[in-house]
GROMACS .gro file of C-alpha atoms in nm:
model
  342
    1UNK     CA    1  10.529   4.309  -6.883
    2UNK     CA    2  10.736   3.989  -6.875
    3UNK     CA    3  10.518   3.675  -6.880
    4UNK     CA    4  10.637   3.321  -6.820
    5UNK     CA    5  10.432   3.081  -7.034
    6UNK     CA    6  10.383   2.710  -6.962
    7UNK     CA    7  10.243   2.453  -7.208
    8UNK     CA    8  10.166   2.097  -7.092
    9UNK     CA    9   9.841   2.005  -7.268
   10UNK     CA   10   9.967   1.682  -7.426
   11UNK     CA   11  10.316   1.544  -7.490
   12UNK     CA   12  10.527   1.861  -7.523
   13UNK     CA   13  10.664   2.046  -7.222
   14UNK     CA   14  10.710   2.406  -7.330
   15UNK     CA   15  10.827   2.711  -7.136
   16UNK     CA   16  10.885   3.062  -7.271
   17UNK     CA   17  10.915   3.423  -7.160
   18UNK     CA   18  10.740   3.695  -7.358
   19UNK     CA   19  10.803   4.066  -7.297
   20UNK     CA   20  10.525   4.303  -7.406
   21UNK     CA   21  10.787   4.562  -7.503
   22UNK     CA   22  11.070   4.349  -7.646
   23UNK     CA   23  10.896   4.036  -7.773
   24UNK     CA   24  11.001   3.678  -7.715
   25UNK     CA   25  11.301   3.659  -7.481
   26UNK     CA   26  11.345   3.284  -7.441
   27UNK     CA   27  11.178   2.963  -7.553
   28UNK     CA   28  11.252   2.604  -7.450
   29UNK     CA   29  11.079   2.278  -7.534
   30UNK     CA   30  11.105   1.914  -7.437
   31UNK     CA   31  10.928   1.660  -7.660
   32UNK     CA   32  10.811   1.320  -7.538
   33UNK     CA   33  10.778   1.181  -7.892
   34UNK     CA   34  11.044   0.911  -7.853
   35UNK     CA   35  10.886   0.779  -7.534
   36UNK     CA   36  10.536   0.757  -7.680
   37UNK     CA   37  10.654   0.619  -8.016
   38UNK     CA   38  10.713   0.284  -7.846
   39UNK     CA   39  10.337   0.264  -7.779
   40UNK     CA   40  10.220   0.405  -8.113
   41UNK     CA   41  10.055   0.707  -7.952
   42UNK     CA   42  10.041   0.927  -7.644
   43UNK     CA   43   9.998   0.744  -7.313
   44UNK     CA   44   9.832   1.003  -7.083
   45UNK     CA   45   9.977   0.877  -6.754
   46UNK     CA   46  10.331   0.866  -6.891
   47UNK     CA   47  10.286   1.215  -7.037
   48UNK     CA   48  10.182   1.355  -6.698
   49UNK     CA   49  10.477   1.196  -6.519
   50UNK     CA   50  10.725   1.328  -6.774
   51UNK     CA   51  10.585   1.680  -6.744
   52UNK     CA   52  10.648   1.658  -6.368
   53UNK     CA   53  11.009   1.559  -6.430
   54UNK     CA   54  11.086   1.817  -6.697
   55UNK     CA   55  10.885   2.130  -6.615
   56UNK     CA   56  11.084   2.289  -6.333
   57UNK     CA   57  11.424   2.225  -6.498
   58UNK     CA   58  11.286   2.387  -6.815
   59UNK     CA   59  11.169   2.690  -6.616
   60UNK     CA   60  11.521   2.731  -6.477
   61UNK     CA   61  11.672   2.686  -6.822
   62UNK     CA   62  11.436   2.944  -6.973
   63UNK     CA   63  11.510   3.203  -6.706
   64UNK     CA   64  11.882   3.147  -6.762
   65UNK     CA   65  11.845   3.180  -7.140
   66UNK     CA   66  11.664   3.513  -7.092
   67UNK     CA   67  11.924   3.625  -6.836
   68UNK     CA   68  11.645   3.681  -6.585
   69UNK     CA   69  11.557   3.570  -6.233
   70UNK     CA   70  11.217   3.485  -6.092
   71UNK     CA   71  11.203   3.838  -5.948
   72UNK     CA   72  11.192   3.976  -6.304
   73UNK     CA   73  10.875   3.786  -6.396
   74UNK     CA   74  10.557   3.995  -6.384
   75UNK     CA   75  10.301   3.717  -6.443
   76UNK     CA   76  10.261   3.347  -6.524
   77UNK     CA   77  10.043   3.206  -6.803
   78UNK     CA   78   9.968   2.835  -6.829
   79UNK     CA   79   9.758   2.618  -7.056
   80UNK     CA   80   9.429   2.551  -6.879
   81UNK     CA   81   9.274   2.344  -7.157
   82UNK     CA   82   9.166   2.173  -7.368
   83UNK     CA   83   9.394   1.872  -7.341
   84UNK     CA   84   9.477   1.568  -7.131
   85UNK     CA   85   9.354   1.635  -6.778
   86UNK     CA   86   9.658   1.492  -6.602
   87UNK     CA   87   9.902   1.681  -6.823
   88UNK     CA   88   9.704   2.003  -6.782
   89UNK     CA   89   9.704   1.964  -6.404
   90UNK     CA   90  10.085   1.953  -6.397
   91UNK     CA   91  10.123   2.284  -6.578
   92UNK     CA   92   9.830   2.451  -6.406
   93UNK     CA   93   9.930   2.357  -6.052
   94UNK     CA   94  10.296   2.442  -6.111
   95UNK     CA   95  10.218   2.773  -6.280
   96UNK     CA   96   9.966   2.872  -6.014
   97UNK     CA   97  10.210   2.779  -5.734
   98UNK     CA   98  10.498   2.975  -5.888
   99UNK     CA   99  10.279   3.282  -5.936
  100UNK     CA  100  10.170   3.266  -5.573
  101UNK     CA  101  10.526   3.221  -5.449
  102UNK     CA  102  10.651   3.509  -5.664
  103UNK     CA  103  10.359   3.736  -5.573
  104UNK     CA  104  10.246   3.789  -5.933
  105UNK     CA  105   9.917   3.723  -6.116
  106UNK     CA  106   9.851   3.405  -6.311
  107UNK     CA  107   9.617   3.334  -6.599
  108UNK     CA  108   9.487   3.013  -6.755
  109UNK     CA  109   9.513   3.021  -7.136
  110UNK     CA  110   9.302   2.837  -7.392
  111UNK     CA  111   9.532   2.608  -7.588
  112UNK     CA  112   9.370   2.679  -7.924
  113UNK     CA  113   9.372   3.054  -7.865
  114UNK     CA  114   9.745   3.014  -7.816
  115UNK     CA  115   9.773   2.841  -8.155
  116UNK     CA  116   9.548   3.098  -8.318
  117UNK     CA  117   9.769   3.384  -8.198
  118UNK     CA  118  10.103   3.212  -8.271
  119UNK     CA  119  10.147   3.397  -8.606
  120UNK     CA  120  10.152   3.719  -8.402
  121UNK     CA  121  10.501   3.616  -8.288
  122UNK     CA  122  10.636   3.677  -8.639
  123UNK     CA  123  10.791   3.998  -8.770
  124UNK     CA  124  10.499   4.072  -9.004
  125UNK     CA  125  10.188   3.956  -8.815
  126UNK     CA  126   9.831   3.975  -8.948
  127UNK     CA  127   9.594   4.244  -8.829
  128UNK     CA  128   9.235   4.191  -8.722
  129UNK     CA  129   8.996   4.082  -8.861
  130UNK     CA  130   9.092   3.755  -9.036
  131UNK     CA  131   8.986   3.398  -9.099
  132UNK     CA  132   9.181   3.133  -8.906
  133UNK     CA  133   9.222   2.767  -8.994
  134UNK     CA  134   9.311   2.581  -8.676
  135UNK     CA  135   9.435   2.243  -8.788
  136UNK     CA  136   9.604   1.999  -8.550
  137UNK     CA  137   9.583   1.647  -8.409
  138UNK     CA  138   9.281   1.734  -8.200
  139UNK     CA  139   9.110   2.018  -8.388
  140UNK     CA  140   9.012   2.125  -8.738
  141UNK     CA  141   8.819   2.451  -8.727
  142UNK     CA  142   8.756   2.758  -8.935
  143UNK     CA  143   8.709   3.067  -8.720
  144UNK     CA  144   8.630   3.429  -8.799
  145UNK     CA  145   8.850   3.637  -8.571
  146UNK     CA  146   8.746   3.998  -8.515
  147UNK     CA  147   8.975   4.058  -8.215
  148UNK     CA  148   9.125   3.861  -7.927
  149UNK     CA  149   8.833   3.689  -7.760
  150UNK     CA  150   8.593   3.765  -8.045
  151UNK     CA  151   8.564   3.435  -8.228
  152UNK     CA  152   8.289   3.306  -8.454
  153UNK     CA  153   8.306   2.936  -8.539
  154UNK     CA  154   8.244   2.898  -8.913
  155UNK     CA  155   8.298   2.525  -8.945
  156UNK     CA  156   8.469   2.228  -8.780
  157UNK     CA  157   8.535   1.858  -8.825
  158UNK     CA  158   8.235   1.641  -8.750
  159UNK     CA  159   8.462   1.347  -8.663
  160UNK     CA  160   8.840   1.307  -8.689
  161UNK     CA  161   9.065   1.612  -8.697
  162UNK     CA  162   9.300   1.640  -8.994
  163UNK     CA  163   9.609   1.575  -8.782
  164UNK     CA  164   9.447   1.270  -8.626
  165UNK     CA  165   9.362   1.141  -8.975
  166UNK     CA  166   9.727   1.186  -9.079
  167UNK     CA  167   9.845   0.983  -8.780
  168UNK     CA  168   9.590   0.707  -8.838
  169UNK     CA  169   9.673   0.688  -9.209
  170UNK     CA  170  10.040   0.658  -9.118
  171UNK     CA  171   9.964   0.366  -8.889
  172UNK     CA  172   9.771   0.193  -9.169
  173UNK     CA  173  10.079   0.226  -9.390
  174UNK     CA  174  10.311   0.089  -9.123
  175UNK     CA  175  10.478   0.419  -9.038
  176UNK     CA  176  10.597   0.514  -8.691
  177UNK     CA  177  10.441   0.767  -8.451
  178UNK     CA  178  10.396   1.059  -8.491
  179UNK     CA  179  10.281   0.980  -8.840
  180UNK     CA  180  10.182   1.315  -8.988
  181UNK     CA  181  10.532   1.441  -9.074
  182UNK     CA  182  10.630   1.093  -9.197
  183UNK     CA  183  10.334   1.078  -9.435
  184UNK     CA  184  10.430   1.420  -9.574
  185UNK     CA  185  10.792   1.314  -9.619
  186UNK     CA  186  10.695   0.985  -9.785
  187UNK     CA  187  10.449   1.165 -10.013
  188UNK     CA  188  10.738   1.354 -10.173
  189UNK     CA  189  10.848   1.023 -10.330
  190UNK     CA  190  10.498   0.927 -10.445
  191UNK     CA  191  10.327   0.936 -10.784
  192UNK     CA  192  10.044   1.181 -10.723
  193UNK     CA  193   9.856   1.065 -11.034
  194UNK     CA  194   9.827   0.695 -10.947
  195UNK     CA  195   9.546   0.723 -10.692
  196UNK     CA  196   9.276   0.982 -10.638
  197UNK     CA  197   9.119   0.989 -10.294
  198UNK     CA  198   8.785   1.160 -10.218
  199UNK     CA  199   8.769   1.522 -10.102
  200UNK     CA  200   8.516   1.485  -9.817
  201UNK     CA  201   8.220   1.727  -9.796
  202UNK     CA  202   8.348   1.953 -10.074
  203UNK     CA  203   8.057   1.865 -10.303
  204UNK     CA  204   7.806   2.029 -10.069
  205UNK     CA  205   7.776   2.382  -9.926
  206UNK     CA  206   7.908   2.469  -9.583
  207UNK     CA  207   8.238   2.489  -9.399
  208UNK     CA  208   8.234   2.172  -9.190
  209UNK     CA  209   8.487   1.892  -9.238
  210UNK     CA  210   8.484   1.513  -9.215
  211UNK     CA  211   8.788   1.288  -9.240
  212UNK     CA  212   8.660   0.952  -9.114
  213UNK     CA  213   8.548   0.844  -9.462
  214UNK     CA  214   8.886   0.937  -9.606
  215UNK     CA  215   9.049   0.728  -9.335
  216UNK     CA  216   8.834   0.428  -9.435
  217UNK     CA  217   8.913   0.483  -9.804
  218UNK     CA  218   9.283   0.484  -9.719
  219UNK     CA  219   9.257   0.159  -9.523
  220UNK     CA  220   9.075  -0.012  -9.809
  221UNK     CA  221   9.334   0.108 -10.060
  222UNK     CA  222   9.618  -0.020  -9.842
  223UNK     CA  223   9.455  -0.361  -9.800
  224UNK     CA  224   9.366  -0.390 -10.170
  225UNK     CA  225   9.726  -0.332 -10.277
  226UNK     CA  226   9.907  -0.561 -10.038
  227UNK     CA  227  10.077  -0.861 -10.194
  228UNK     CA  228  10.106  -1.154  -9.955
  229UNK     CA  229  10.028  -0.912  -9.674
  230UNK     CA  230  10.306  -0.669  -9.772
  231UNK     CA  231  10.268  -0.319  -9.915
  232UNK     CA  232  10.537  -0.230 -10.170
  233UNK     CA  233  10.746   0.076 -10.085
  234UNK     CA  234  10.645   0.268 -10.398
  235UNK     CA  235  10.277   0.188 -10.346
  236UNK     CA  236  10.305   0.313  -9.987
  237UNK     CA  237  10.455   0.639 -10.114
  238UNK     CA  238  10.183   0.673 -10.381
  239UNK     CA  239   9.909   0.621 -10.121
  240UNK     CA  240  10.075   0.877  -9.892
  241UNK     CA  241  10.079   1.130 -10.176
  242UNK     CA  242   9.713   1.069 -10.261
  243UNK     CA  243   9.609   1.096  -9.896
  244UNK     CA  244   9.804   1.419  -9.841
  245UNK     CA  245   9.660   1.574 -10.158
  246UNK     CA  246   9.307   1.486 -10.048
  247UNK     CA  247   9.348   1.652  -9.707
  248UNK     CA  248   9.528   1.955  -9.848
  249UNK     CA  249   9.277   2.016 -10.126
  250UNK     CA  250   8.984   1.973  -9.886
  251UNK     CA  251   9.131   2.229  -9.646
  252UNK     CA  252   9.208   2.467  -9.931
  253UNK     CA  253   8.857   2.450 -10.076
  254UNK     CA  254   8.702   2.522  -9.736
  255UNK     CA  255   8.941   2.811  -9.668
  256UNK     CA  256   8.853   2.968 -10.002
  257UNK     CA  257   8.483   2.940  -9.916
  258UNK     CA  258   8.542   3.097  -9.575
  259UNK     CA  259   8.720   3.397  -9.728
  260UNK     CA  260   8.444   3.443  -9.982
  261UNK     CA  261   8.168   3.399  -9.723
  262UNK     CA  262   8.316   3.652  -9.480
  263UNK     CA  263   8.457   3.892  -9.737
  264UNK     CA  264   8.785   3.901  -9.547
  265UNK     CA  265   9.123   3.914  -9.718
  266UNK     CA  266   9.351   3.764  -9.454
  267UNK     CA  267   9.387   3.394  -9.375
  268UNK     CA  268   9.602   3.251  -9.098
  269UNK     CA  269   9.676   2.883  -9.046
  270UNK     CA  270   9.787   2.751  -8.709
  271UNK     CA  271   9.839   2.418  -8.534
  272UNK     CA  272  10.068   2.126  -8.609
  273UNK     CA  273   9.933   2.051  -8.958
  274UNK     CA  274   9.994   2.414  -9.061
  275UNK     CA  275  10.363   2.321  -9.086
  276UNK     CA  276  10.282   2.095  -9.383
  277UNK     CA  277  10.464   2.251  -9.680
  278UNK     CA  278  10.221   2.128  -9.944
  279UNK     CA  279   9.932   2.284  -9.752
  280UNK     CA  280  10.118   2.614  -9.731
  281UNK     CA  281  10.199   2.608 -10.104
  282UNK     CA  282   9.840   2.534 -10.207
  283UNK     CA  283   9.700   2.803  -9.978
  284UNK     CA  284   9.955   3.056 -10.107
  285UNK     CA  285   9.832   2.990 -10.461
  286UNK     CA  286   9.470   3.013 -10.353
  287UNK     CA  287   9.500   3.343 -10.164
  288UNK     CA  288   9.692   3.499 -10.452
  289UNK     CA  289   9.393   3.430 -10.681
  290UNK     CA  290   9.158   3.568 -10.415
  291UNK     CA  291   9.375   3.882 -10.375
  292UNK     CA  292   9.420   3.787 -10.010
  293UNK     CA  293   9.718   3.720  -9.782
  294UNK     CA  294   9.831   3.412  -9.591
  295UNK     CA  295  10.002   3.416  -9.250
  296UNK     CA  296  10.148   3.136  -9.040
  297UNK     CA  297  10.402   3.084  -8.766
  298UNK     CA  298  10.749   2.942  -8.818
  299UNK     CA  299  10.745   2.559  -8.789
  300UNK     CA  300  10.865   2.548  -8.425
  301UNK     CA  301  10.561   2.755  -8.321
  302UNK     CA  302  10.310   2.546  -8.521
  303UNK     CA  303  10.333   2.256  -8.278
  304UNK     CA  304  10.266   2.294  -7.904
  305UNK     CA  305  10.501   2.545  -7.739
  306UNK     CA  306  10.528   2.780  -7.445
  307UNK     CA  307  10.576   3.094  -7.657
  308UNK     CA  308  10.220   3.098  -7.784
  309UNK     CA  309  10.088   3.058  -7.430
  310UNK     CA  310  10.309   3.338  -7.299
  311UNK     CA  311  10.194   3.569  -7.580
  312UNK     CA  312   9.822   3.490  -7.545
  313UNK     CA  313   9.842   3.522  -7.168
  314UNK     CA  314  10.025   3.853  -7.194
  315UNK     CA  315   9.752   4.005  -7.412
  316UNK     CA  316   9.482   3.910  -7.163
  317UNK     CA  317   9.687   4.023  -6.864
  318UNK     CA  318   9.749   4.361  -7.028
  319UNK     CA  319   9.372   4.393  -7.064
  320UNK     CA  320   9.335   4.346  -6.689
  321UNK     CA  321   9.233   3.981  -6.683
  322UNK     CA  322   9.374   3.717  -6.449
  323UNK     CA  323   9.265   3.388  -6.295
  324UNK     CA  324   9.147   3.330  -5.940
  325UNK     CA  325   9.347   3.125  -5.692
  326UNK     CA  326   9.181   2.807  -5.816
  327UNK     CA  327   9.378   2.574  -6.042
  328UNK     CA  328   9.211   2.575  -6.384
  329UNK     CA  329   9.226   2.254  -6.590
  330UNK     CA  330   8.957   2.194  -6.852
  331UNK     CA  331   8.998   1.890  -7.079
  332UNK     CA  332   8.710   2.023  -7.291
  333UNK     CA  333   8.672   2.396  -7.343
  334UNK     CA  334   8.488   2.567  -7.628
  335UNK     CA  335   8.678   2.869  -7.755
  336UNK     CA  336   8.362   3.073  -7.809
  337UNK     CA  337   8.315   3.075  -7.430
  338UNK     CA  338   8.628   3.285  -7.381
  339UNK     CA  339   8.596   3.634  -7.240
  340UNK     CA  340   8.638   3.902  -7.505
  341UNK     CA  341   8.888   4.183  -7.472
  342UNK     CA  342   8.722   4.524  -7.483
   0.00000   0.00000   0.00000
């Protein structure tokens, strides 16, 4: 089965084709980062308009890259949520219309299920069951995954997601948008012993997260170390290093607890923050001590992309699921409400 996947939940327009027999055949992506950087964050209306401009040309480009025509496509999968409602509507209405025109089924895919399954695109994927850390700009969750559609939420952020905290900390330090990768890059130049930031909610039992207090601590540290309203370059790098270490260690501690609580020996990390190299290194060390294994997608599949949507959609289509003729777009959508695959 050849599935065309469409991702338009936020500011990335992604299209891919996944073949159930031969794997990923083509993958294209257009990022709106430069456009939104001017405003310091994603502007929903501008994101929607850019998806309209870029989506159909990307579909044509993806078909050409796979050396296929529309007649070769067996189904269409599109991100139905969660995300920005206007952006979701572009992908959902386009995907639903193409499926109808081509006479093939369509299916709305949960964005976070796409991220969760992205490591399955690699040559050595994990096998069920496993613990998943979903960590992005909008979500920080620990999930026990027994099979596709069988998800048990173990813990989540009670306020800011880790990726959102990275972006906000970057803004406090005067860095451009998107700030997460810039904080990580700057942290490489920092003295990691100069500051020690709190590790939120690690001194109490449980698997929930909280990053709002860490964000406030960062702001106070920045303000306290400005001289005549200016933050020295080395101080900025030192703060970036301390902030990154706090987030990474917090995530690592919670992941260790989740493995111990469930008794599972496989951990996957997915979502934009899973591309952070320091997080990967710390988790690799942790799982080695726990006699467990760590899995993650290559960096291009950590951020939003069409490949993960095509793959997730393909698995559900193969199980006989599909969406009705209605256009599905759900800005909020709990993953534990998804239909399980029997």
